[in-house]
XYZ file of C-alpha atoms in Angstrom:
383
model
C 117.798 304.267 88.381
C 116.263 306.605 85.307
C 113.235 308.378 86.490
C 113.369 310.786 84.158
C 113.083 310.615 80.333
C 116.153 311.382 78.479
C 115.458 313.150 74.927
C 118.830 315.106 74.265
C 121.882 316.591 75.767
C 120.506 320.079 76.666
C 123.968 321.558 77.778
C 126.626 322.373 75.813
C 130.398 321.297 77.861
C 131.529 324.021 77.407
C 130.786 327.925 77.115
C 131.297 327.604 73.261
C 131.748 331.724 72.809
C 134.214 331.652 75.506
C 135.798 328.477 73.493
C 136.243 330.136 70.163
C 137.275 333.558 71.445
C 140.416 334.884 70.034
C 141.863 335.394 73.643
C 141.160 331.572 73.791
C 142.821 330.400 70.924
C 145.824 328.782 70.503
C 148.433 329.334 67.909
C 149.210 325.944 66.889
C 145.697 324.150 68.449
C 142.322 324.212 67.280
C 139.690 325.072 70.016
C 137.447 322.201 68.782
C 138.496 319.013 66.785
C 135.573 317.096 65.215
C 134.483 313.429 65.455
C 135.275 312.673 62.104
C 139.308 313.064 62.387
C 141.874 310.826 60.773
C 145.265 313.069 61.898
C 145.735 312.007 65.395
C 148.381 309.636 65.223
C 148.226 308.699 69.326
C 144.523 307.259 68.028
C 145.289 306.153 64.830
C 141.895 303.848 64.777
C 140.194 307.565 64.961
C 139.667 308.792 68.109
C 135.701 309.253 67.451
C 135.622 312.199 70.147
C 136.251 315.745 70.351
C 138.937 317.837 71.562
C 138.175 320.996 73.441
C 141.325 323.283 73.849
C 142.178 326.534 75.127
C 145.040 328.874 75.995
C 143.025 331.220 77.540
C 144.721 332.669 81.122
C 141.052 332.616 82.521
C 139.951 329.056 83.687
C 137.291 327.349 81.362
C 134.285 325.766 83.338
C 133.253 322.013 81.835
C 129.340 321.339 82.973
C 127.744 318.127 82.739
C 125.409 318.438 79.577
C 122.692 316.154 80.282
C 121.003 314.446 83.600
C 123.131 311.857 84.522
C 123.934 308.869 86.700
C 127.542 308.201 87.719
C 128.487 305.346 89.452
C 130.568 304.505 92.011
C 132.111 301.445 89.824
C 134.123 303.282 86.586
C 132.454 306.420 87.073
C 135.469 308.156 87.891
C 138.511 307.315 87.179
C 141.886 309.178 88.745
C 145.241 308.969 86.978
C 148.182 308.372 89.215
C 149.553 311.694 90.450
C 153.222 312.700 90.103
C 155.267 311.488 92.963
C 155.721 314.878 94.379
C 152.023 314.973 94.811
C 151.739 311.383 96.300
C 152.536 312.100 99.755
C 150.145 315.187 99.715
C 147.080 314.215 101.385
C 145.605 318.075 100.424
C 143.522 319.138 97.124
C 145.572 321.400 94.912
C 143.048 324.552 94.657
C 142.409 325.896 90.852
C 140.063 328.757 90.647
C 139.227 328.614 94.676
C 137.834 325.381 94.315
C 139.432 322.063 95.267
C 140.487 319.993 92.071
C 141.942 316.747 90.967
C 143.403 316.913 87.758
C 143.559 314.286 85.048
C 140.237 312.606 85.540
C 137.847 310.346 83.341
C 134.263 310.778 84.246
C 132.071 308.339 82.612
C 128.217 309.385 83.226
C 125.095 307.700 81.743
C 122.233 310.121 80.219
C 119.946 306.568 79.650
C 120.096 302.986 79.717
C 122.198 303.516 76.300
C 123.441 306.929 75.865
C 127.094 307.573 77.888
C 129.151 310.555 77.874
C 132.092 310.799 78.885
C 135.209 313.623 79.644
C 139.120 312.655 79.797
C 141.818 314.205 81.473
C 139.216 316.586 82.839
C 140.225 318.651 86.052
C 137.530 317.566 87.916
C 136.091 319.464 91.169
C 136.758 317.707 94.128
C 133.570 318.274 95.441
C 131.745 315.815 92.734
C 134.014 313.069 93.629
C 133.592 313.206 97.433
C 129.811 313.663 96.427
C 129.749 309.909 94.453
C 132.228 308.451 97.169
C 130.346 309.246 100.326
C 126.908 308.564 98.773
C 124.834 305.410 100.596
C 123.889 304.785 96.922
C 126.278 303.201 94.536
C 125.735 306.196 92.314
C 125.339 309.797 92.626
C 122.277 311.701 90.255
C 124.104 315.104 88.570
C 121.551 317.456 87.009
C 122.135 319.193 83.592
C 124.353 322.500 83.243
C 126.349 321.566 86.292
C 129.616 323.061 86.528
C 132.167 319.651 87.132
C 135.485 321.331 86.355
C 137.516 322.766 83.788
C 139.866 322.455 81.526
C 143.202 322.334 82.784
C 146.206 320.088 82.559
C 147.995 319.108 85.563
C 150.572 322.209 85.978
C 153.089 319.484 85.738
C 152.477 318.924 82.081
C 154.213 322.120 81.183
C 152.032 322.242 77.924
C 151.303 325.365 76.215
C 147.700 324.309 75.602
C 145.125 323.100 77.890
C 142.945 320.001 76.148
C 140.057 317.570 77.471
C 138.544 315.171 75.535
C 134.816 314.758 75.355
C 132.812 312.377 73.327
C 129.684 310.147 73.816
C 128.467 306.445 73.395
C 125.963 305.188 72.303
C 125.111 300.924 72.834
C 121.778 301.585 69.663
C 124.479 302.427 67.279
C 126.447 299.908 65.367
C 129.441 301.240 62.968
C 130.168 297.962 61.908
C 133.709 298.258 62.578
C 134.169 294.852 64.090
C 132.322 291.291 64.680
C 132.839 291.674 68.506
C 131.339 294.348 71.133
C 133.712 297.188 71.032
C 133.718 300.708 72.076
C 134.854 301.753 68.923
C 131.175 300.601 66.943
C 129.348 302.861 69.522
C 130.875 305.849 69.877
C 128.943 308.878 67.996
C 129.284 312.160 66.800
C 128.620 314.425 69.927
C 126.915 317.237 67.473
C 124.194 314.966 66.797
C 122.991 314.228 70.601
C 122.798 317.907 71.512
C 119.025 319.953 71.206
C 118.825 322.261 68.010
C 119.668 325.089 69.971
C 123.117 324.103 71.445
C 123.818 323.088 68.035
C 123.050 326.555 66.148
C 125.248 328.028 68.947
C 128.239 325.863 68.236
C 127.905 326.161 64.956
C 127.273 330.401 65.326
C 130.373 330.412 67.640
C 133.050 327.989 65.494
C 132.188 330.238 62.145
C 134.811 332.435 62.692
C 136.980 329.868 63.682
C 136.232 328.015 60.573
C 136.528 331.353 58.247
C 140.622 331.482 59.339
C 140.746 327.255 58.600
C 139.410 328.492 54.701
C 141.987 330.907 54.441
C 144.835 328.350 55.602
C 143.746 325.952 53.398
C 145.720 323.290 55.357
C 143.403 321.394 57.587
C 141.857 318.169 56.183
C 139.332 317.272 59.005
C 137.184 320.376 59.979
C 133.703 319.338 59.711
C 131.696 319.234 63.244
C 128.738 317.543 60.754
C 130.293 314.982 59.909
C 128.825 311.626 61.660
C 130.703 308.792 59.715
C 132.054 306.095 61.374
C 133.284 303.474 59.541
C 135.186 304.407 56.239
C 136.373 301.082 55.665
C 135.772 300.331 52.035
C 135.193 296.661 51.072
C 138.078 295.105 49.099
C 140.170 298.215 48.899
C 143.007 299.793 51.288
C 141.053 303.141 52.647
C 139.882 302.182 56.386
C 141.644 301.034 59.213
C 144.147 298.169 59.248
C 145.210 296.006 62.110
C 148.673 294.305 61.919
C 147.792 290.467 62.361
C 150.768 289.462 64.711
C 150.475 292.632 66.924
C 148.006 292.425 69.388
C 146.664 294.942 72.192
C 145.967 297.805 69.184
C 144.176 300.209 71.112
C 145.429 299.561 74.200
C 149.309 300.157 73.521
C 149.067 301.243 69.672
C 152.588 299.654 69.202
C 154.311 300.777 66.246
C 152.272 300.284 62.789
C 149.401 297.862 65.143
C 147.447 300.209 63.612
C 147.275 301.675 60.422
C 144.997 304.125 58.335
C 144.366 305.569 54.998
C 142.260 307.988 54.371
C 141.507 309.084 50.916
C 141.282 312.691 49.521
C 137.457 312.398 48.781
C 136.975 312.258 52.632
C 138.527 315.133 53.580
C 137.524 318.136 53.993
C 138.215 320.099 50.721
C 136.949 323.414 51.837
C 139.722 323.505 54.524
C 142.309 321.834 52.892
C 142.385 323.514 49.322
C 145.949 324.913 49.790
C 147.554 321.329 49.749
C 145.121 319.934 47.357
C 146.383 322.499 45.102
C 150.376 321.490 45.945
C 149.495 317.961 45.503
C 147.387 317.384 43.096
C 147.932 313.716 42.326
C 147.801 313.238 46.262
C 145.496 309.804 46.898
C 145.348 309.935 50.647
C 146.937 310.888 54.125
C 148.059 307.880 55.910
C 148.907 307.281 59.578
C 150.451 304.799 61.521
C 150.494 304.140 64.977
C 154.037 304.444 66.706
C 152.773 305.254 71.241
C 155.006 302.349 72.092
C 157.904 299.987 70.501
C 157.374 297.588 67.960
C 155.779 293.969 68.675
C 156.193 291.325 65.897
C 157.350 292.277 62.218
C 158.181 295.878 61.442
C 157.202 297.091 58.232
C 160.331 299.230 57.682
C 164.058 299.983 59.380
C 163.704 302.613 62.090
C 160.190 304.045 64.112
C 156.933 304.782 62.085
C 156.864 308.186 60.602
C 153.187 308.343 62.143
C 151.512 310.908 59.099
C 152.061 310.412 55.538
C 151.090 312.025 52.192
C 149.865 308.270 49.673
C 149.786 308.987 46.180
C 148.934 305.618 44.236
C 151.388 305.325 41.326
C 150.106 302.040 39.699
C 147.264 299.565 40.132
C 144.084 300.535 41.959
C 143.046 300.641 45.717
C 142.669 297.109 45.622
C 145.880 296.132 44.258
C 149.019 298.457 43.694
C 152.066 300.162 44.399
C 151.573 303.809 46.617
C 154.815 306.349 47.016
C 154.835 307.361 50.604
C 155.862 310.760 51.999
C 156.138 311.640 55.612
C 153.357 314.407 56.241
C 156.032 316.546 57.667
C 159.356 315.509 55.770
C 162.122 318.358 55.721
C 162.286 319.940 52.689
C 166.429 320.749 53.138
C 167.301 316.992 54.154
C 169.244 315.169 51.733
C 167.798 311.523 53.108
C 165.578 310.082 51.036
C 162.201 309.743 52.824
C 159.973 308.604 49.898
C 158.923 304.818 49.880
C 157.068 302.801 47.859
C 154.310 300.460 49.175
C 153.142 297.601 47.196
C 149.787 296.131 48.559
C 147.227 293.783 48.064
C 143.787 293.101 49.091
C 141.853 290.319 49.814
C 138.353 290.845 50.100
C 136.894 287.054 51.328
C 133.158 288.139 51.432
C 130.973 291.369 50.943
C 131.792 292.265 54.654
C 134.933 294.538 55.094
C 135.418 292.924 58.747
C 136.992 290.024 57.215
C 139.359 291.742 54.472
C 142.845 291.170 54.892
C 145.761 292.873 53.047
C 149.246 292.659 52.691
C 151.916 295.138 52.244
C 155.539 295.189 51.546
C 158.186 298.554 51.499
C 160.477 299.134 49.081
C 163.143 301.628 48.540
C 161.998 302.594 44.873
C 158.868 301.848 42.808
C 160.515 300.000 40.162
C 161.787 297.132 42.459
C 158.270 297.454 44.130
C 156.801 296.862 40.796
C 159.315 294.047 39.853
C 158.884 292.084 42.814
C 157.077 289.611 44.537
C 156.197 290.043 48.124
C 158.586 288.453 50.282
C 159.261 287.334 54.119
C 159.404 290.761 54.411
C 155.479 291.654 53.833
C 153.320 292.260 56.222
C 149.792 290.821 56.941
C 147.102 293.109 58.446
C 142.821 292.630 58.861
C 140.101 294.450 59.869
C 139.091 293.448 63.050
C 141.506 294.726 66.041
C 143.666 292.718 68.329
């Protein structure tokens, strides 16, 4: 099937200048999130992908970035469309080509290297291509334009967003015992050629000069590769609740929880709040897509992104005050709670730490109890 050599992805997605350009921009949207990104609550696990956005009134082309195969079997994958497109047999048009919107094109670069787009308008034109081929795959050179980015007009968003990322079945993060997805996907800055890397990194500096003066923004670095910040015996990493299963399918509320502490983040960009908080341990998120299965670890819905400060104890074993990342500064509700965890680390691999956590209402009762029916058990491997 491969009968060429595959070295690196020699395309960048995207027109980076066009990207970054301040007609592009969006107000409340970065053009570019990185890999490395622990504030997306809809993928608490980490989303291990980036996010290419515009709100630029001229379309944005997406080309394939490297010599691929795509195959009739997963290759493309079209979401339902809304029912008042479902009796339309007719392409809508975007740009005077014929699209379909809200694809997932999965295309292999090697026997191990996959890259992928989602909810990518895709041109119509590539899909007809892979379904009318006699071959159970279609061959799409490098730089070819494939669509753009462009949410389904139905959406009524004020940004337009794909997702883009790349996988790679070498790599091993270490996340979990079993095969998974989540151990193999990389950082897409590291698979591109030196030169579509300098011009990323030439087109997101001005981008990343505003982000300084902010001072706000704790994941911003497109270098940053690391995978797996689960720490062995202690409560930074990811968390899986232990009677909720389905995690990254349905991320049912806290299935999936994650703390990240403030070593990891990235201080350049985030000085401002340093500076506000500076006792702040963490930011912590928990997953809250769909309704609760099994034991809830509070009354009432997740509050998805949280401020952790560790009052007492140490990662391993403590109590941590809580504070909704976004909690309104005029309310007179008490949002502030106090977790008391514990960690059991069974063996020098993180896979098979467990730890348990209980919320209280106010750090002395934390601190003069013992957990309860109430606590919650969660592990490291997903369910």
């Amino acid at each position: 099937m491969f009968t060429w050599d595959y070295s690196k992805l020699t395309h960048a997605p995207v027109d980076f200048s066009e990207l970054m350009a301040e007609t592009s921009r969006c107000s409340n949207y970065l053009p570019i999130q990185p890999y490395f990104n622990h504030f997306i609550v809809n993928h608490t696990e980490g989303p291990k992908k980036w996010y290419l956005a515009t709100c630029s009134d001229e379309p944005l082309k997406v080309f394939m970035p490297a010599k691929v195969v795509v195959q009739k079997r997963g290759g493309i994958n079209v979401s339902g469309p809304p029912a008042a497109d479902a009796a339309n047999t007719t392409r809508p048009v975007y740009d005077g080509h014929e699209v379909i919107y809200d694809t997932q094109l999965w295309a292999r670069a090697s026997e191990n290297v996959m890259v992928f787009f989602m909810h990518l308008t895709l041109l119509e034109s590539i899909h007809s291509s892979l379904m009318n081929s006699e071959e159970e795959f279609i061959v799409i050179e490098a730089g070819t334009h494939i669509g753009y980015i462009k949410n389904h007009p139905s959406y009524e968003m004020e940004h337009q967003v794909i997702d883009f990322g790349v996988e790679d079945n070498q790599f091993d993060a270490g996340l979990t015992a079993s095969e998974s997805w989540w151990n193999q996907r990389v950082n897409p800055f590291d698979y591109f050629t030196d030169e579509i890397k300098e011009s990323l990194k030439a087109s997101y500096q001005p981008v990343y000069r505003e982000l300084i003066e902010q001072g706000t923004h704790p994941f911003t670095d497109l270098e940053d590769s690391r995978a797996n910040l689960n720490s062995d015996g202690e409560i930074w990493g990811t968390w899986f609740k232990a009677d909720s299963s389905g995690a990254f399918r349905s991320a049912a509320a806290w299935s999936v929880i994650h703390v990240t502490k403030t070593q990891d983040l990235s201080a350049e960009t985030y000085w401002k709040t340093l500076e506000e908080h500076p006792d702040l341990s963490g930011i912590l998120l928990e997953s809250k897509r769909s309704p609760l299965v099994g034991k809830g670890l509070y009354e009432g819905r997740p509050a998805g992104r949280n401020r952790i400060f560790i009052e007492s104890g140490n990662p391993t074993i403590g109590i941590a005050k809580v504070i909704p990342y976004y909690s309104d500064p005029f309310s007179t509700d008490s949002t502030t709670a106090y977790w008391k965890y514990s960690v059991d680390a069974k063996s020098a691999n993180t896979t098979d730490d467990t730890v348990v956590i209980e919320v209280f209402a106010d750090q002395q009762a934390a601190q003069e109890s013992e957990f309860s029916d109430r606590a919650v058990k969660f592990q490291r491997e997903p369910r």
